[in-house]
mmCIF file of C-alpha atoms in Angstrom:
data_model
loop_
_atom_site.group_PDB
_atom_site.id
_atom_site.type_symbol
_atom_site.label_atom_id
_atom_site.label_comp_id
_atom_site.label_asym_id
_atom_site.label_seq_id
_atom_site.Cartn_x
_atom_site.Cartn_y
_atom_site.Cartn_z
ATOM 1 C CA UNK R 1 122.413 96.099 114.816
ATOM 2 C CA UNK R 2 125.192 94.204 112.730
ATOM 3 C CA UNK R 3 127.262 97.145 112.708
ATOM 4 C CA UNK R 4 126.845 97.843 116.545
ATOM 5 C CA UNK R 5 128.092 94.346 117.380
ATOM 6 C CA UNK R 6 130.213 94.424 114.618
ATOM 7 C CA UNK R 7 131.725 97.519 116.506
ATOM 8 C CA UNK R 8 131.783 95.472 119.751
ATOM 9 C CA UNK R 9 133.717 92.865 118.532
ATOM 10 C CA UNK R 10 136.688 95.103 117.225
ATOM 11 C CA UNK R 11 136.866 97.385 120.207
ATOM 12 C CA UNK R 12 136.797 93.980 122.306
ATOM 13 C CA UNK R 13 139.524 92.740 119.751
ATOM 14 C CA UNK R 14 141.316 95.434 120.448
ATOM 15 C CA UNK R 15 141.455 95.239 124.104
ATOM 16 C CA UNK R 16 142.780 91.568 123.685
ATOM 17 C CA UNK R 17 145.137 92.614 121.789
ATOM 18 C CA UNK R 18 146.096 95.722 123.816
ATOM 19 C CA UNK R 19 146.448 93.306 127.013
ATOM 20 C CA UNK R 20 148.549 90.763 125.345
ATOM 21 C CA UNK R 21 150.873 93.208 123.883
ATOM 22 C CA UNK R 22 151.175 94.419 127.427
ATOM 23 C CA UNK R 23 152.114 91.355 128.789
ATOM 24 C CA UNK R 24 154.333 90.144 126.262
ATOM 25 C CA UNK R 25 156.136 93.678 127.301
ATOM 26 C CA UNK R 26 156.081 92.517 130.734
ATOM 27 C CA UNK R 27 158.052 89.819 130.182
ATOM 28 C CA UNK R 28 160.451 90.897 128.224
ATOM 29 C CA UNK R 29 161.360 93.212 130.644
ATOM 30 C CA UNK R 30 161.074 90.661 133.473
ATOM 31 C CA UNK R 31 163.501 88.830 131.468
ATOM 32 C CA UNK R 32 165.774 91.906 131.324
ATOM 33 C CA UNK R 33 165.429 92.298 134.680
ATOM 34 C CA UNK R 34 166.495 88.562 135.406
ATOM 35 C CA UNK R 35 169.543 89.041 133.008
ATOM 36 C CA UNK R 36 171.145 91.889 135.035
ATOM 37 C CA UNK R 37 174.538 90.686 136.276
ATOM 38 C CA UNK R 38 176.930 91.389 138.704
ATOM 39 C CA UNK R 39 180.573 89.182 137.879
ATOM 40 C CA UNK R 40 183.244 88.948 140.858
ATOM 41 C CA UNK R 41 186.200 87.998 138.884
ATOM 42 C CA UNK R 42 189.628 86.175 140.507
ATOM 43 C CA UNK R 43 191.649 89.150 141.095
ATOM 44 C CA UNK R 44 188.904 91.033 142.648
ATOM 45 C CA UNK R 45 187.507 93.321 139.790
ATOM 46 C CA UNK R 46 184.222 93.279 138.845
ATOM 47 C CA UNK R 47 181.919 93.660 135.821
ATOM 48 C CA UNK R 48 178.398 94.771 136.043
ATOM 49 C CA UNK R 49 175.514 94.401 133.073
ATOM 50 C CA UNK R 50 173.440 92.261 131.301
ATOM 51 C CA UNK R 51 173.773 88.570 129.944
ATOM 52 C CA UNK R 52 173.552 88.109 126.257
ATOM 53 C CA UNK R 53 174.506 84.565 125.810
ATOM 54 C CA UNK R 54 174.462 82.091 128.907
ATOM 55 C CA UNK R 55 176.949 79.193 129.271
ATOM 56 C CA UNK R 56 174.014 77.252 128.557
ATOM 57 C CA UNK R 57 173.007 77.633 124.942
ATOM 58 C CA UNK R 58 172.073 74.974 122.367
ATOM 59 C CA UNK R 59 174.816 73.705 120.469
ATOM 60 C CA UNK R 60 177.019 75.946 122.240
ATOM 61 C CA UNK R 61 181.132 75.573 122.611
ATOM 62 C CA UNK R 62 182.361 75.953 125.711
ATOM 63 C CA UNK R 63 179.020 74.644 127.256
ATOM 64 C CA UNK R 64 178.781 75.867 130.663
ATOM 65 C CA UNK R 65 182.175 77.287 130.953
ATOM 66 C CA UNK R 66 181.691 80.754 128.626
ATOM 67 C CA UNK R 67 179.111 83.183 128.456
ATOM 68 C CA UNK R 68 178.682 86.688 126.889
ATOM 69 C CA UNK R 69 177.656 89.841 128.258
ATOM 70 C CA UNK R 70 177.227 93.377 127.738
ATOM 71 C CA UNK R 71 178.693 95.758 130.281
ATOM 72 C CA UNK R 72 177.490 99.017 131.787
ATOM 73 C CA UNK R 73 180.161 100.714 130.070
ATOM 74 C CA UNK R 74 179.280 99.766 126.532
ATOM 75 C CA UNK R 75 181.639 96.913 125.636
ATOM 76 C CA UNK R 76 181.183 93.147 124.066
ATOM 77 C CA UNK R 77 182.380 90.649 126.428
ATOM 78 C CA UNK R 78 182.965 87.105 126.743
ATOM 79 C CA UNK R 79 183.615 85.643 130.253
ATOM 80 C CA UNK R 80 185.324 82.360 130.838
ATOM 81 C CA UNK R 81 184.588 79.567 133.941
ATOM 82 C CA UNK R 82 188.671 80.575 134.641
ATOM 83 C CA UNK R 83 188.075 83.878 135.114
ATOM 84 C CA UNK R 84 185.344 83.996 137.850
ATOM 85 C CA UNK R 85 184.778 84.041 141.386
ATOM 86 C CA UNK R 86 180.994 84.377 141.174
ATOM 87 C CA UNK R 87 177.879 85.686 139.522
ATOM 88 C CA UNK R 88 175.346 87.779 141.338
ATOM 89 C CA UNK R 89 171.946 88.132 139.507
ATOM 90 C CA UNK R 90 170.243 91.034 142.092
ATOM 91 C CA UNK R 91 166.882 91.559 140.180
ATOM 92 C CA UNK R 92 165.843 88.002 140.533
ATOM 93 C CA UNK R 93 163.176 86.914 142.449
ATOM 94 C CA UNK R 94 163.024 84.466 145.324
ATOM 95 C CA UNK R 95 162.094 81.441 143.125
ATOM 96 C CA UNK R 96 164.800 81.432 140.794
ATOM 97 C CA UNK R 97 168.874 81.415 141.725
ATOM 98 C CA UNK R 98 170.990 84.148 142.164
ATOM 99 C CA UNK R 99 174.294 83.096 142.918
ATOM 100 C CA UNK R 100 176.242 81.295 140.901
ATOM 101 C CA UNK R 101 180.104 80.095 141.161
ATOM 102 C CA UNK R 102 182.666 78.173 139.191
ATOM 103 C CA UNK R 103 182.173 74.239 140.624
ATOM 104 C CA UNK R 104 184.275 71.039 139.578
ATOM 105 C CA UNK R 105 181.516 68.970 138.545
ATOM 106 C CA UNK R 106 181.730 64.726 138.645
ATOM 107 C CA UNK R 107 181.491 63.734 134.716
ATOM 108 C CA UNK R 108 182.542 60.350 134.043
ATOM 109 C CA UNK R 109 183.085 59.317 130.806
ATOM 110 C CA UNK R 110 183.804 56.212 128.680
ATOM 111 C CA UNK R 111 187.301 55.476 129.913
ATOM 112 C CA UNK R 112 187.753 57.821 132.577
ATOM 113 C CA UNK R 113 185.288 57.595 135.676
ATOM 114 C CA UNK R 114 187.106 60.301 137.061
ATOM 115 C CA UNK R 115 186.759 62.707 134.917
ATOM 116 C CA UNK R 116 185.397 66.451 136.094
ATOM 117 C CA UNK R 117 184.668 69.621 134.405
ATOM 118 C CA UNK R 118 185.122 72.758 135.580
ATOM 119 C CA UNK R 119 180.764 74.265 135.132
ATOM 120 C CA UNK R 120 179.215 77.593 136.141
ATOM 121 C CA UNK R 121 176.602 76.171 138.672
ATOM 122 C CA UNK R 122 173.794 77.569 140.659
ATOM 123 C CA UNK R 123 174.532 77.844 144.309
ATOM 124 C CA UNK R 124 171.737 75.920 146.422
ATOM 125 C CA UNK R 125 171.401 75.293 149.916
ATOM 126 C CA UNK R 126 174.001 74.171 152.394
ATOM 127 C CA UNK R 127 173.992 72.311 155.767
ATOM 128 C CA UNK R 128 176.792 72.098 157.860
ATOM 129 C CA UNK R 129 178.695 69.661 156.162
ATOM 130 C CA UNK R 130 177.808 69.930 152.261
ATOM 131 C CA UNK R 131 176.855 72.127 149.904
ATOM 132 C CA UNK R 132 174.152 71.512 146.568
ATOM 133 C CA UNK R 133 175.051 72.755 143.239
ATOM 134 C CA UNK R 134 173.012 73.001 140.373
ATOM 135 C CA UNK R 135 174.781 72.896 137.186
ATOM 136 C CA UNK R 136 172.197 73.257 134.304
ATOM 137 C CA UNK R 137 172.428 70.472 131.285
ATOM 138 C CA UNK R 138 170.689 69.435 127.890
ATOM 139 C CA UNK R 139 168.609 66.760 128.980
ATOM 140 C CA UNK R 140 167.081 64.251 125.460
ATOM 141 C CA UNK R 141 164.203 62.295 126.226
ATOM 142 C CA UNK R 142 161.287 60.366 124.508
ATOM 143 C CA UNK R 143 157.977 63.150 124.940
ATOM 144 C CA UNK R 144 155.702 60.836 123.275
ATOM 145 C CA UNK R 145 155.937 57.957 121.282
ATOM 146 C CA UNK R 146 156.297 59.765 118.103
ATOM 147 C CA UNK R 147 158.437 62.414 119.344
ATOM 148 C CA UNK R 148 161.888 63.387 120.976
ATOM 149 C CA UNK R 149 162.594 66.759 123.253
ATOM 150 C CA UNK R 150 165.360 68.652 124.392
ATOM 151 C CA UNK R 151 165.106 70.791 127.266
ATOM 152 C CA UNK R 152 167.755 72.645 130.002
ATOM 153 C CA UNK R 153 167.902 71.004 133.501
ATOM 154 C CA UNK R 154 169.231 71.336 136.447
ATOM 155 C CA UNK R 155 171.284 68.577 137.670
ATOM 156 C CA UNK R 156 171.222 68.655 141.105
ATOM 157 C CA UNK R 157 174.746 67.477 142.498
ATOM 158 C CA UNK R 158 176.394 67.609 146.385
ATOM 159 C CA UNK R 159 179.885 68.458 147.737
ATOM 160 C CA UNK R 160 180.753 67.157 150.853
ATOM 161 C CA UNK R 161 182.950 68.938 153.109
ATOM 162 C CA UNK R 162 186.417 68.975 152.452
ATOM 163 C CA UNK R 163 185.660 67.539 148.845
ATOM 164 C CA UNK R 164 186.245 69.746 146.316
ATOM 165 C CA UNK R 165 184.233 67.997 143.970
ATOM 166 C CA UNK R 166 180.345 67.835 143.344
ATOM 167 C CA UNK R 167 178.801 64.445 142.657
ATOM 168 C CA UNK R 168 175.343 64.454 140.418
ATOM 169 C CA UNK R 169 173.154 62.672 142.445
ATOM 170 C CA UNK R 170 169.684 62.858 140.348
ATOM 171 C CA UNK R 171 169.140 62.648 136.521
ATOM 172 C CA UNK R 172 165.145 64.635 135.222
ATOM 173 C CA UNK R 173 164.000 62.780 132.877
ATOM 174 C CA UNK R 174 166.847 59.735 133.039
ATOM 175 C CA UNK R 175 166.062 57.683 135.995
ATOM 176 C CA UNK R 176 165.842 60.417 138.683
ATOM 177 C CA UNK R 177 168.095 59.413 141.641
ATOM 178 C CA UNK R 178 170.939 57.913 140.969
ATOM 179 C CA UNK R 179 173.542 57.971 143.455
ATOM 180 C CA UNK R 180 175.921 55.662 141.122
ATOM 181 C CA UNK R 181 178.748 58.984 140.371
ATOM 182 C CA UNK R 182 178.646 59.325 144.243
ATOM 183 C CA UNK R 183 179.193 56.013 145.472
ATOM 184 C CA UNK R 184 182.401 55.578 143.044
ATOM 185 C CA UNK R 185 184.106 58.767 144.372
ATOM 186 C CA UNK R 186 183.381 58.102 148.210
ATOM 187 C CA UNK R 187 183.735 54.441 148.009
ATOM 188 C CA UNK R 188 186.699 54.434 149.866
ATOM 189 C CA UNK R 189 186.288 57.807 151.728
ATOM 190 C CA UNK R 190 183.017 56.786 152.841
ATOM 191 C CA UNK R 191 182.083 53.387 152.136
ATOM 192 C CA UNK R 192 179.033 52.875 153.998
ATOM 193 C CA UNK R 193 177.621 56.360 152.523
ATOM 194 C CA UNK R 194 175.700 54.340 149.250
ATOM 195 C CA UNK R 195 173.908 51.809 151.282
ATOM 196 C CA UNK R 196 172.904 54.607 153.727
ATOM 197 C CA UNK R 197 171.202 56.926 151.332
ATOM 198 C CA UNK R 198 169.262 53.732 149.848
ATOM 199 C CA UNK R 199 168.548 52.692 153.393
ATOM 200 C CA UNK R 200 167.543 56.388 154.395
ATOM 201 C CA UNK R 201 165.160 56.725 150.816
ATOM 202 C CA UNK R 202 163.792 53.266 151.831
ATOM 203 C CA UNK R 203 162.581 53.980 154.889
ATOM 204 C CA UNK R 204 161.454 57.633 153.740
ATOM 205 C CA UNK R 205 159.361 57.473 150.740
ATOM 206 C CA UNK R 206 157.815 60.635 151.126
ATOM 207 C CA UNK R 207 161.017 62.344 150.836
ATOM 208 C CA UNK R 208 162.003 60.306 148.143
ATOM 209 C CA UNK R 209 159.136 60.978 146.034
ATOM 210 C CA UNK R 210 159.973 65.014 146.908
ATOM 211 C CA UNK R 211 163.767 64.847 146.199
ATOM 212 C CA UNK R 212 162.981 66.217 142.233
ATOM 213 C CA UNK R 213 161.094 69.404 143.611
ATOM 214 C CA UNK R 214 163.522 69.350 146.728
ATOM 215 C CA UNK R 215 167.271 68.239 145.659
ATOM 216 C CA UNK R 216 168.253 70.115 149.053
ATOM 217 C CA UNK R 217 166.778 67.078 151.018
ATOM 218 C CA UNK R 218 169.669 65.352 150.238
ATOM 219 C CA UNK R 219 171.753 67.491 153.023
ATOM 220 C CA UNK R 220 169.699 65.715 155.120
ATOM 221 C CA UNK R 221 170.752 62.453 154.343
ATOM 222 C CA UNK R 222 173.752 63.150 154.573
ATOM 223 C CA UNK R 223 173.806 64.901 158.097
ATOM 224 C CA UNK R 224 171.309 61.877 158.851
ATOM 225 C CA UNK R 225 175.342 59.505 157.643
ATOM 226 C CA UNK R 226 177.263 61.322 159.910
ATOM 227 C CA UNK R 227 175.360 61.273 162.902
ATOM 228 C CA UNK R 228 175.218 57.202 162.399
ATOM 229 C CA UNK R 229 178.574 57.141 161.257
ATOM 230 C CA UNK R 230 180.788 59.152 163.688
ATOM 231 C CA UNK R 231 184.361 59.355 162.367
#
């Protein structure tokens, strides 16, 4: 009897182990998949592969500006923010971005509020007069108590048409909306835009409350400005 249940247990051991190893295979190739790349560079050309390194990495130079990839054709590559007109990941699925494109990003800094970088971001929704981006960052926070995290975020940023810049208008993990980058660079452009968007989140809590899981809903508020503010 010992050795019959004895005999159960491994064969059942080994079916746990037979299913795990198959989904661990399953997502590494998922995550193949996702790295397949299509690049649209400036003069036209393009490059087709896979990702080895994204702009994103830990501790990386050049954060968000480089990344490295290896081509159908067998070479090595590194690709700079300079070089590109887009990235096109095809093999995605619907929940995660496929388009990305070299943005000017708002970054202030300690003397220099107007400072921007130049960031691969994700292309997000539009409306008919602005555009989200989704630049990814290292966001540092308190986890518990005792301990300290680092993890990749978006940071969900707008451009408003005929700006050619995209202001970060909510910080995961820092404060959440913050519209404090925005209201410096359209304070004279659009000076009644700030009190709108606090007026607008004020009198809309629900959206408010949904503008983490839903950056887009700030296209709303914007459309909801112009209509109240005809030029």
């Amino acid at each position: 009897m010992r050795h019959l249940l004895a005999l159960i247990a491994a064969v059942a051991a080994l079916s746990l182990a037979f299913n795990v190893g198959a989904k661990d295979k399953k997502e590494k190739k998922d995550k193949n998949r996702d790295n397949i790349v299509v690049v649209t560079m400036k003069d036209g050309t393009t490059e087709k592969g896979k990702v080895t390194k994204y702009w994103y990495a830990l501790l990386k130079t050049g954060f968000n500006k480089t990344f490295k990839m290896d081509t159908d054709d067998g070479r090595d590559i590194t690709v700079d923010v300079e070089q590109i007109d887009s990235l096109y990941f095809p093999m995605r699925d619907s929940t995660a971005f496929r388009t990305y494109r070299p943005v000017l990003v708002a970054k202030p800094k300690i003397g220099n509020k107007n400072n921007v970088e130049k960031w691969i971001c994700a292309v997000g929704k539009r409306s008919e007069h602005a555009q989200i981006y989704m630049p990814d960052i290292w966001v540092h926070y308190q986890a518990t108590p005792t301990q300290q995290r680092s993890d990749i975020m978006f940071l969900p940023s707008i451009m408003l048409e005929g700006d050619s810049v995209a202001y970060p208008f909510y910080y995961y993990r820092n404060g959440n909306l913050n519209t404090g980058v925005l209201k410096h660079w359209t304070k004279e452009s659009r000076p009644k835009l700030n009190d709108h968007i606090k007026a607008y989140f004020k009198a809309n809590k629900k959206a408010k409350k949904e503008l983490g899981d839903k950056p887009w809903l700030m296209l709303d508020v914007y459309e909801d400005y112009l209509k109240n503010n005809p030029e």
